[in-house]
Short mmCIF file of C-alpha atoms in Angstrom, two decimals:
data_model
loop_
_atom_site.label_atom_id
_atom_site.label_comp_id
_atom_site.label_asym_id
_atom_site.label_seq_id
_atom_site.Cartn_x
_atom_site.Cartn_y
_atom_site.Cartn_z
CA MET A 165 0.04 0.05 -0.04
CA THR A 166 1.35 3.43 -0.95
CA LYS A 167 2.45 5.46 2.05
CA ALA A 168 0.31 8.50 2.95
CA LEU A 169 1.82 11.88 2.16
CA ILE A 170 -0.76 13.82 4.17
CA THR A 171 -2.40 12.34 7.27
CA VAL A 172 -5.15 14.25 9.11
CA GLU A 173 -6.32 12.70 12.41
CA ASN A 174 -9.30 13.96 14.46
CA LEU A 175 -8.95 17.56 13.17
CA LYS A 176 -11.12 20.05 14.92
CA THR A 177 -11.05 23.86 13.99
CA TYR A 178 -13.43 26.01 16.14
CA PHE A 179 -13.78 29.78 15.89
CA PRO A 180 -14.84 31.66 19.13
CA ILE A 181 -18.02 33.70 19.18
CA ARG A 182 -17.26 36.75 21.28
CA ALA A 183 -19.60 39.12 22.94
CA GLY A 184 -19.85 41.86 25.61
CA VAL A 185 -17.60 44.65 26.56
CA PHE A 186 -14.67 42.27 27.33
CA ARG A 187 -15.23 40.23 24.13
CA ARG A 188 -15.43 37.02 26.06
CA ALA A 189 -16.06 33.81 24.20
CA VAL A 190 -19.74 32.87 24.56
CA GLY A 191 -19.65 29.87 22.11
CA HIS A 192 -17.78 28.43 19.17
CA VAL A 193 -18.41 27.92 15.41
CA LYS A 194 -17.53 24.31 15.00
CA ALA A 195 -16.35 24.73 11.32
CA VAL A 196 -14.49 21.36 11.27
CA ASP A 197 -15.35 18.86 13.95
CA ASP A 198 -13.47 15.55 14.19
CA VAL A 199 -12.22 15.01 10.48
CA SER A 200 -9.76 12.18 9.65
CA PHE A 201 -8.36 11.10 6.27
CA SER A 202 -5.04 10.35 4.43
CA ILE A 203 -3.83 11.15 0.99
CA ALA A 204 -1.20 8.89 -0.67
CA LYS A 205 1.48 10.43 -2.76
CA GLY A 206 0.46 11.21 -6.39
CA ARG A 207 -3.24 10.87 -5.57
CA THR A 208 -6.17 13.49 -5.43
CA LEU A 209 -8.78 13.46 -2.62
CA SER A 210 -11.67 15.64 -3.21
CA ILE A 211 -13.87 17.16 -0.46
CA VAL A 212 -17.42 18.05 -1.48
CA GLY A 213 -20.39 19.51 0.22
CA GLU A 214 -22.65 22.69 0.48
CA SER A 215 -21.26 25.98 1.38
CA GLY A 216 -20.70 26.15 5.05
CA SER A 217 -19.86 22.57 5.44
CA GLY A 218 -16.09 23.28 6.41
CA LYS A 219 -14.45 22.23 3.21
CA SER A 220 -12.14 25.31 2.96
CA THR A 221 -11.43 25.40 6.68
CA VAL A 222 -10.02 21.85 6.44
CA GLY A 223 -7.54 22.96 3.65
CA ARG A 224 -6.57 25.99 5.57
CA SER A 225 -6.04 24.10 8.82
CA ILE A 226 -3.71 21.69 7.16
CA LEU A 227 -1.56 24.59 5.83
CA ARG A 228 -1.69 26.27 9.25
CA LEU A 229 -3.44 29.33 7.64
CA VAL A 230 -5.97 29.00 10.33
CA PRO A 231 -5.12 27.40 13.72
CA LYS A 232 -6.60 24.06 14.57
CA THR A 233 -8.39 23.52 17.88
CA SER A 234 -7.13 19.85 18.29
CA GLY A 235 -6.04 16.86 16.26
CA ASN A 236 -3.03 16.08 14.16
CA VAL A 237 -1.87 17.03 10.66
CA LYS A 238 1.17 15.17 9.36
CA PHE A 239 3.20 15.75 6.14
CA HIS A 240 5.71 12.85 5.53
CA ASP A 241 4.80 11.81 9.15
CA VAL A 242 6.03 15.20 10.41
CA ASP A 243 3.46 16.93 12.56
CA VAL A 244 2.98 20.35 10.98
CA TYR A 245 1.71 21.92 14.22
CA ARG A 246 4.85 20.96 16.02
CA LEU A 247 7.18 22.83 13.69
CA SER A 248 8.65 26.14 14.81
CA LYS A 249 8.18 29.22 12.61
CA ARG A 250 11.61 28.69 11.00
CA GLU A 251 10.87 25.04 10.43
CA LEU A 252 7.44 25.81 9.02
CA ARG A 253 8.93 28.36 6.67
CA LYS A 254 11.37 25.80 5.21
CA LEU A 255 8.28 23.51 4.68
CA ARG A 256 6.03 26.17 2.97
CA PRO A 257 7.36 25.68 -0.60
CA LYS A 258 6.37 21.95 -0.45
CA ILE A 259 2.73 22.76 0.62
CA GLN A 260 0.90 25.23 -1.49
CA MET A 261 -2.60 26.52 -2.07
CA VAL A 262 -4.56 27.78 -5.00
CA PHE A 263 -7.42 29.99 -4.02
CA GLN A 264 -10.91 30.34 -5.51
CA ASP A 265 -10.67 33.84 -6.67
CA PRO A 266 -7.51 34.37 -8.86
CA TYR A 267 -7.92 38.05 -9.07
CA SER A 268 -8.03 38.84 -5.35
CA SER A 269 -5.15 36.51 -4.70
CA LEU A 270 -2.84 38.38 -7.03
CA ASN A 271 -1.44 42.01 -6.32
CA PRO A 272 -2.91 44.13 -8.97
CA ARG A 273 0.16 46.55 -8.69
CA MET A 274 2.65 43.73 -9.29
CA LYS A 275 3.63 42.34 -12.65
CA VAL A 276 2.88 38.65 -13.15
CA GLY A 277 6.63 37.72 -13.30
CA ALA A 278 7.35 39.54 -10.04
CA ALA A 279 4.36 37.90 -8.36
CA ILE A 280 5.56 34.40 -9.30
CA GLY A 281 9.26 34.99 -8.76
CA GLU A 282 8.89 36.81 -5.49
CA ALA A 283 8.54 33.41 -3.44
CA LEU A 284 11.48 31.94 -5.29
CA ILE A 285 13.71 34.77 -4.15
CA ASP A 286 12.16 34.93 -0.70
CA HIS A 287 12.73 31.14 0.07
CA GLY A 288 16.25 31.22 -1.57
CA LEU A 289 15.16 28.85 -4.30
CA ALA A 290 16.70 30.81 -7.22
CA ASP A 291 19.30 33.51 -7.64
CA PRO A 292 17.83 37.05 -8.77
CA LYS A 293 19.42 36.53 -12.00
CA GLU A 294 17.85 33.19 -12.73
CA VAL A 295 14.23 34.13 -11.63
CA ARG A 296 13.22 35.34 -15.15
CA GLU A 297 14.30 32.11 -16.76
CA ARG A 298 12.51 30.01 -14.05
CA VAL A 299 9.26 31.95 -14.21
CA GLU A 300 9.00 31.90 -17.92
CA ALA A 301 9.55 28.15 -17.86
CA VAL A 302 6.69 27.66 -15.45
CA LEU A 303 4.42 30.11 -17.37
CA VAL A 304 4.94 27.91 -20.49
CA GLN A 305 4.15 24.72 -18.42
CA THR A 306 0.74 26.31 -17.42
CA GLY A 307 -0.24 27.18 -21.01
CA LEU A 308 0.94 30.91 -20.98
CA GLU A 309 3.63 32.60 -22.85
CA PRO A 310 7.05 33.91 -21.80
CA TYR A 311 6.10 37.55 -22.59
CA HIS A 312 3.36 37.37 -20.07
CA PHE A 313 6.18 37.88 -17.50
CA ASP A 314 5.81 41.72 -17.82
CA ARG A 315 2.05 42.11 -17.90
CA TYR A 316 -0.35 42.98 -14.92
CA PRO A 317 -3.11 40.75 -13.68
CA HIS A 318 -5.82 42.99 -15.06
CA GLU A 319 -4.61 42.43 -18.59
CA PHE A 320 -5.58 38.61 -18.37
CA SER A 321 -8.87 36.70 -18.55
CA GLY A 322 -10.23 34.71 -15.64
CA GLY A 323 -8.80 31.50 -16.92
CA GLN A 324 -5.42 32.94 -17.55
CA ARG A 325 -5.35 34.54 -14.09
CA GLN A 326 -6.01 31.04 -12.64
CA ARG A 327 -3.14 29.66 -14.69
CA ILE A 328 -0.99 32.35 -13.23
CA VAL A 329 -1.92 31.34 -9.65
CA ILE A 330 -1.18 27.67 -10.47
CA ALA A 331 2.16 28.72 -11.92
CA ARG A 332 2.97 30.71 -8.77
CA ALA A 333 2.30 27.56 -6.63
CA LEU A 334 4.18 25.28 -9.11
CA ALA A 335 7.21 27.53 -9.29
CA LEU A 336 8.26 26.54 -5.77
CA ASN A 337 8.37 22.75 -6.78
CA PRO A 338 5.73 21.70 -4.21
CA GLU A 339 4.63 18.04 -3.45
CA PHE A 340 1.24 18.88 -2.18
CA ILE A 341 -1.38 21.44 -3.30
CA VAL A 342 -4.68 22.50 -1.66
CA LEU A 343 -7.07 23.52 -4.63
CA ASP A 344 -9.89 25.48 -3.07
CA GLU A 345 -12.68 25.66 -5.76
CA PRO A 346 -10.15 26.45 -8.45
CA VAL A 347 -12.59 26.48 -11.38
CA SER A 348 -15.90 27.56 -9.82
CA ALA A 349 -15.50 31.17 -10.98
CA LEU A 350 -14.69 30.13 -14.55
CA ASP A 351 -16.84 29.37 -17.66
CA VAL A 352 -17.52 25.70 -18.39
CA SER A 353 -15.13 25.62 -21.33
CA ILE A 354 -12.39 27.26 -19.37
CA GLN A 355 -13.04 24.87 -16.45
CA ALA A 356 -12.25 22.00 -18.61
CA GLN A 357 -8.97 23.54 -19.74
CA ILE A 358 -7.75 24.16 -16.06
CA LEU A 359 -8.87 20.65 -14.99
CA ASN A 360 -6.97 19.11 -17.92
CA LEU A 361 -3.87 21.26 -16.87
CA LEU A 362 -4.17 20.16 -13.27
CA ALA A 363 -4.32 16.53 -14.41
CA ASP A 364 -1.30 16.87 -16.74
CA LEU A 365 0.64 18.80 -14.03
CA ARG A 366 -0.11 16.02 -11.60
CA GLU A 367 1.32 13.34 -13.89
CA MET A 368 4.36 15.47 -14.84
CA HIS A 369 5.44 16.43 -11.40
CA GLY A 370 4.00 13.63 -9.27
CA LEU A 371 1.86 16.08 -7.21
CA THR A 372 -0.62 15.28 -4.63
CA TYR A 373 -3.98 17.27 -4.49
CA LEU A 374 -6.59 18.07 -2.02
CA PHE A 375 -9.39 19.33 -4.32
CA ILE A 376 -12.18 21.32 -2.64
CA SER A 377 -15.43 21.78 -4.63
CA HIS A 378 -19.15 21.71 -4.55
CA ASP A 379 -19.49 20.67 -8.21
CA LEU A 380 -19.59 16.79 -8.29
CA SER A 381 -19.19 16.73 -12.20
CA VAL A 382 -15.93 18.40 -11.70
CA VAL A 383 -14.97 16.05 -8.79
CA GLU A 384 -15.77 12.91 -10.89
CA PHE A 385 -13.28 13.94 -13.50
CA ILE A 386 -10.23 14.87 -11.27
CA SER A 387 -10.53 12.69 -8.22
CA ASP A 388 -9.12 9.22 -6.99
CA GLU A 389 -11.06 9.52 -3.69
CA VAL A 390 -14.08 11.62 -2.62
CA ALA A 391 -15.02 12.63 0.97
CA VAL A 392 -18.43 14.21 1.45
CA MET A 393 -18.70 16.87 4.23
CA TYR A 394 -21.84 17.95 6.16
CA LEU A 395 -21.67 20.55 8.85
CA GLY A 396 -18.02 19.98 9.77
CA THR A 397 -18.04 16.25 9.51
CA ILE A 398 -17.24 13.58 6.86
CA VAL A 399 -20.48 11.66 6.30
CA GLU A 400 -19.16 9.34 3.44
CA HIS A 401 -15.73 8.56 2.01
CA ALA A 402 -14.92 6.09 -0.79
CA SER A 403 -13.16 5.84 -4.06
CA ARG A 404 -14.40 7.93 -6.85
CA ASP A 405 -15.92 5.05 -8.87
CA GLU A 406 -17.48 3.41 -5.77
CA LEU A 407 -19.04 6.66 -4.50
CA PHE A 408 -20.59 7.67 -7.78
CA ALA A 409 -21.84 4.10 -8.48
CA HIS A 410 -23.02 3.24 -5.04
CA PRO A 411 -23.76 6.27 -2.79
CA LEU A 412 -24.91 5.26 0.61
CA HIS A 413 -25.56 8.32 2.59
CA PRO A 414 -28.78 10.14 1.99
CA TYR A 415 -26.89 13.42 1.79
CA THR A 416 -24.56 12.12 -0.89
CA LYS A 417 -27.58 10.70 -2.82
CA ALA A 418 -29.22 14.17 -2.74
CA LEU A 419 -26.04 15.88 -4.00
CA LEU A 420 -25.63 13.31 -6.92
CA SER A 421 -29.22 13.73 -7.86
CA ALA A 422 -28.58 17.34 -8.71
CA VAL A 423 -25.77 16.55 -11.16
CA PRO A 424 -27.13 17.09 -14.75
CA ILE A 425 -26.94 14.10 -17.21
CA PRO A 426 -25.61 15.04 -20.57
CA ASP A 427 -28.38 13.00 -22.36
CA PRO A 428 -31.85 14.45 -22.83
CA THR A 429 -33.48 10.99 -23.08
CA LEU A 430 -32.43 10.23 -19.61
CA LYS A 431 -33.88 11.49 -16.42
CA ARG A 432 -32.68 11.24 -12.84
CA GLU A 433 -34.91 11.33 -9.83
CA ARG A 434 -34.22 14.57 -8.05
CA ILE A 435 -34.05 14.54 -4.31
CA VAL A 436 -34.80 17.99 -2.95
CA LEU A 437 -33.70 18.59 0.68
CA LYS A 438 -35.93 20.66 2.96
CA GLY A 439 -34.62 23.54 4.89
CA ASP A 440 -31.13 25.11 5.14
CA ILE A 441 -27.95 23.71 6.56
CA PRO A 442 -27.96 24.27 10.42
CA SER A 443 -25.69 26.76 12.09
CA PRO A 444 -22.26 25.18 12.96
CA ALA A 445 -22.41 27.36 16.09
CA ASP A 446 -25.35 25.06 17.40
CA PRO A 447 -25.24 21.79 15.39
CA PRO A 448 -28.20 19.43 15.98
CA ARG A 449 -27.88 16.56 18.40
CA GLY A 450 -27.23 12.90 17.08
CA CYS A 451 -26.74 12.85 13.28
CA ARG A 452 -26.25 16.30 12.01
CA PHE A 453 -28.19 15.60 8.90
CA HIS A 454 -31.33 14.38 10.58
CA THR A 455 -33.11 17.79 10.42
CA ARG A 456 -33.06 17.56 6.55
CA CYS A 457 -33.02 13.80 6.03
CA PRO A 458 -36.36 12.22 4.78
CA PHE A 459 -35.55 8.91 6.28
CA ALA A 460 -34.58 10.04 9.81
CA GLU A 461 -35.57 7.78 12.79
CA ASP A 462 -35.52 8.38 16.58
CA ARG A 463 -32.09 7.06 16.98
CA CYS A 464 -30.83 9.61 14.38
CA ARG A 465 -31.93 12.33 16.67
CA GLU A 466 -30.13 11.03 19.66
CA ALA A 467 -26.95 9.09 18.74
CA VAL A 468 -24.08 10.35 16.67
CA PRO A 469 -23.39 7.80 13.90
CA GLU A 470 -19.87 6.51 13.56
CA LEU A 471 -17.94 6.76 10.30
CA ARG A 472 -17.41 3.11 9.65
CA ASP A 473 -16.16 0.90 6.87
CA VAL A 474 -18.98 -0.93 5.14
CA GLY A 475 -16.55 -2.89 2.81
CA GLY A 476 -13.82 -2.15 0.29
CA GLY A 477 -12.72 1.03 2.09
CA HIS A 478 -16.09 2.62 1.71
CA ARG A 479 -16.87 4.49 4.85
CA VAL A 480 -20.23 5.98 5.83
CA ALA A 481 -21.72 7.74 8.91
CA CYS A 482 -25.36 6.72 8.81
CA HIS A 483 -27.47 4.64 11.22
CA LEU A 484 -29.60 3.29 8.31
CA VAL A 485 -26.75 1.77 6.30
#
């Protein structure tokens, strides 16, 4: 079995709710609540779910962009949260992130070449005289041209800006990249180009991805494994083929029922969930999905279902399975 590059164990990330004159904590938003998974080198794990399910917070917690509350995050068996600031700085080039909005993650006053080359100089990965050559090479790898080095972000389309952000991450020769909704702001035709680019780069450089998305059709294309999150917890985790062929959790089935079928002669029975996702500051007792689940029983309202293996590495947290 391939050794895990990233291991997440019982990760919890809570944000305090403060009130009063002294800004005392009166509660917590449980954005991520006891999440565990691992990603083998060269593989892609996708996390899917509605907005507010905690997907992005998982990615940011892994990279220490937001502090965890408890749990462990390991990169090559090294606990990321036990590293000193100096040690973490040395690790940063190996673990990168591509954000959802490529325009806001680029400095509008900085030329593209400078934005990509800045980190190379900052981490001592290239001599200032070598930066242009290195940056131009990575621009070409991501489908851009060498002369784009001297242009500003506003001179590019959305798809081109996303390629620039990917090039910025790739320039540091990373092993692991968190992709936070990297194509959700793009047109469908451009989405396909970026997804093909990410797949090609993964093969070329042996990259490992954590892909965060709410679009299951995108997830089906790029993933090796899929984890479905709801209100801070993983409710189902399986290989891509197994999850799309045999979804077990009612929430997963509802999400898959909304994916369009590219054939007008075929129809899929739509499962419409009632109500909104509850507040992570006050999650329901028992199964967190029971307030919207059409099959909920009394035990679902009282006991928290365990995420258990039902065969072949397919894990699901549901009393009814």
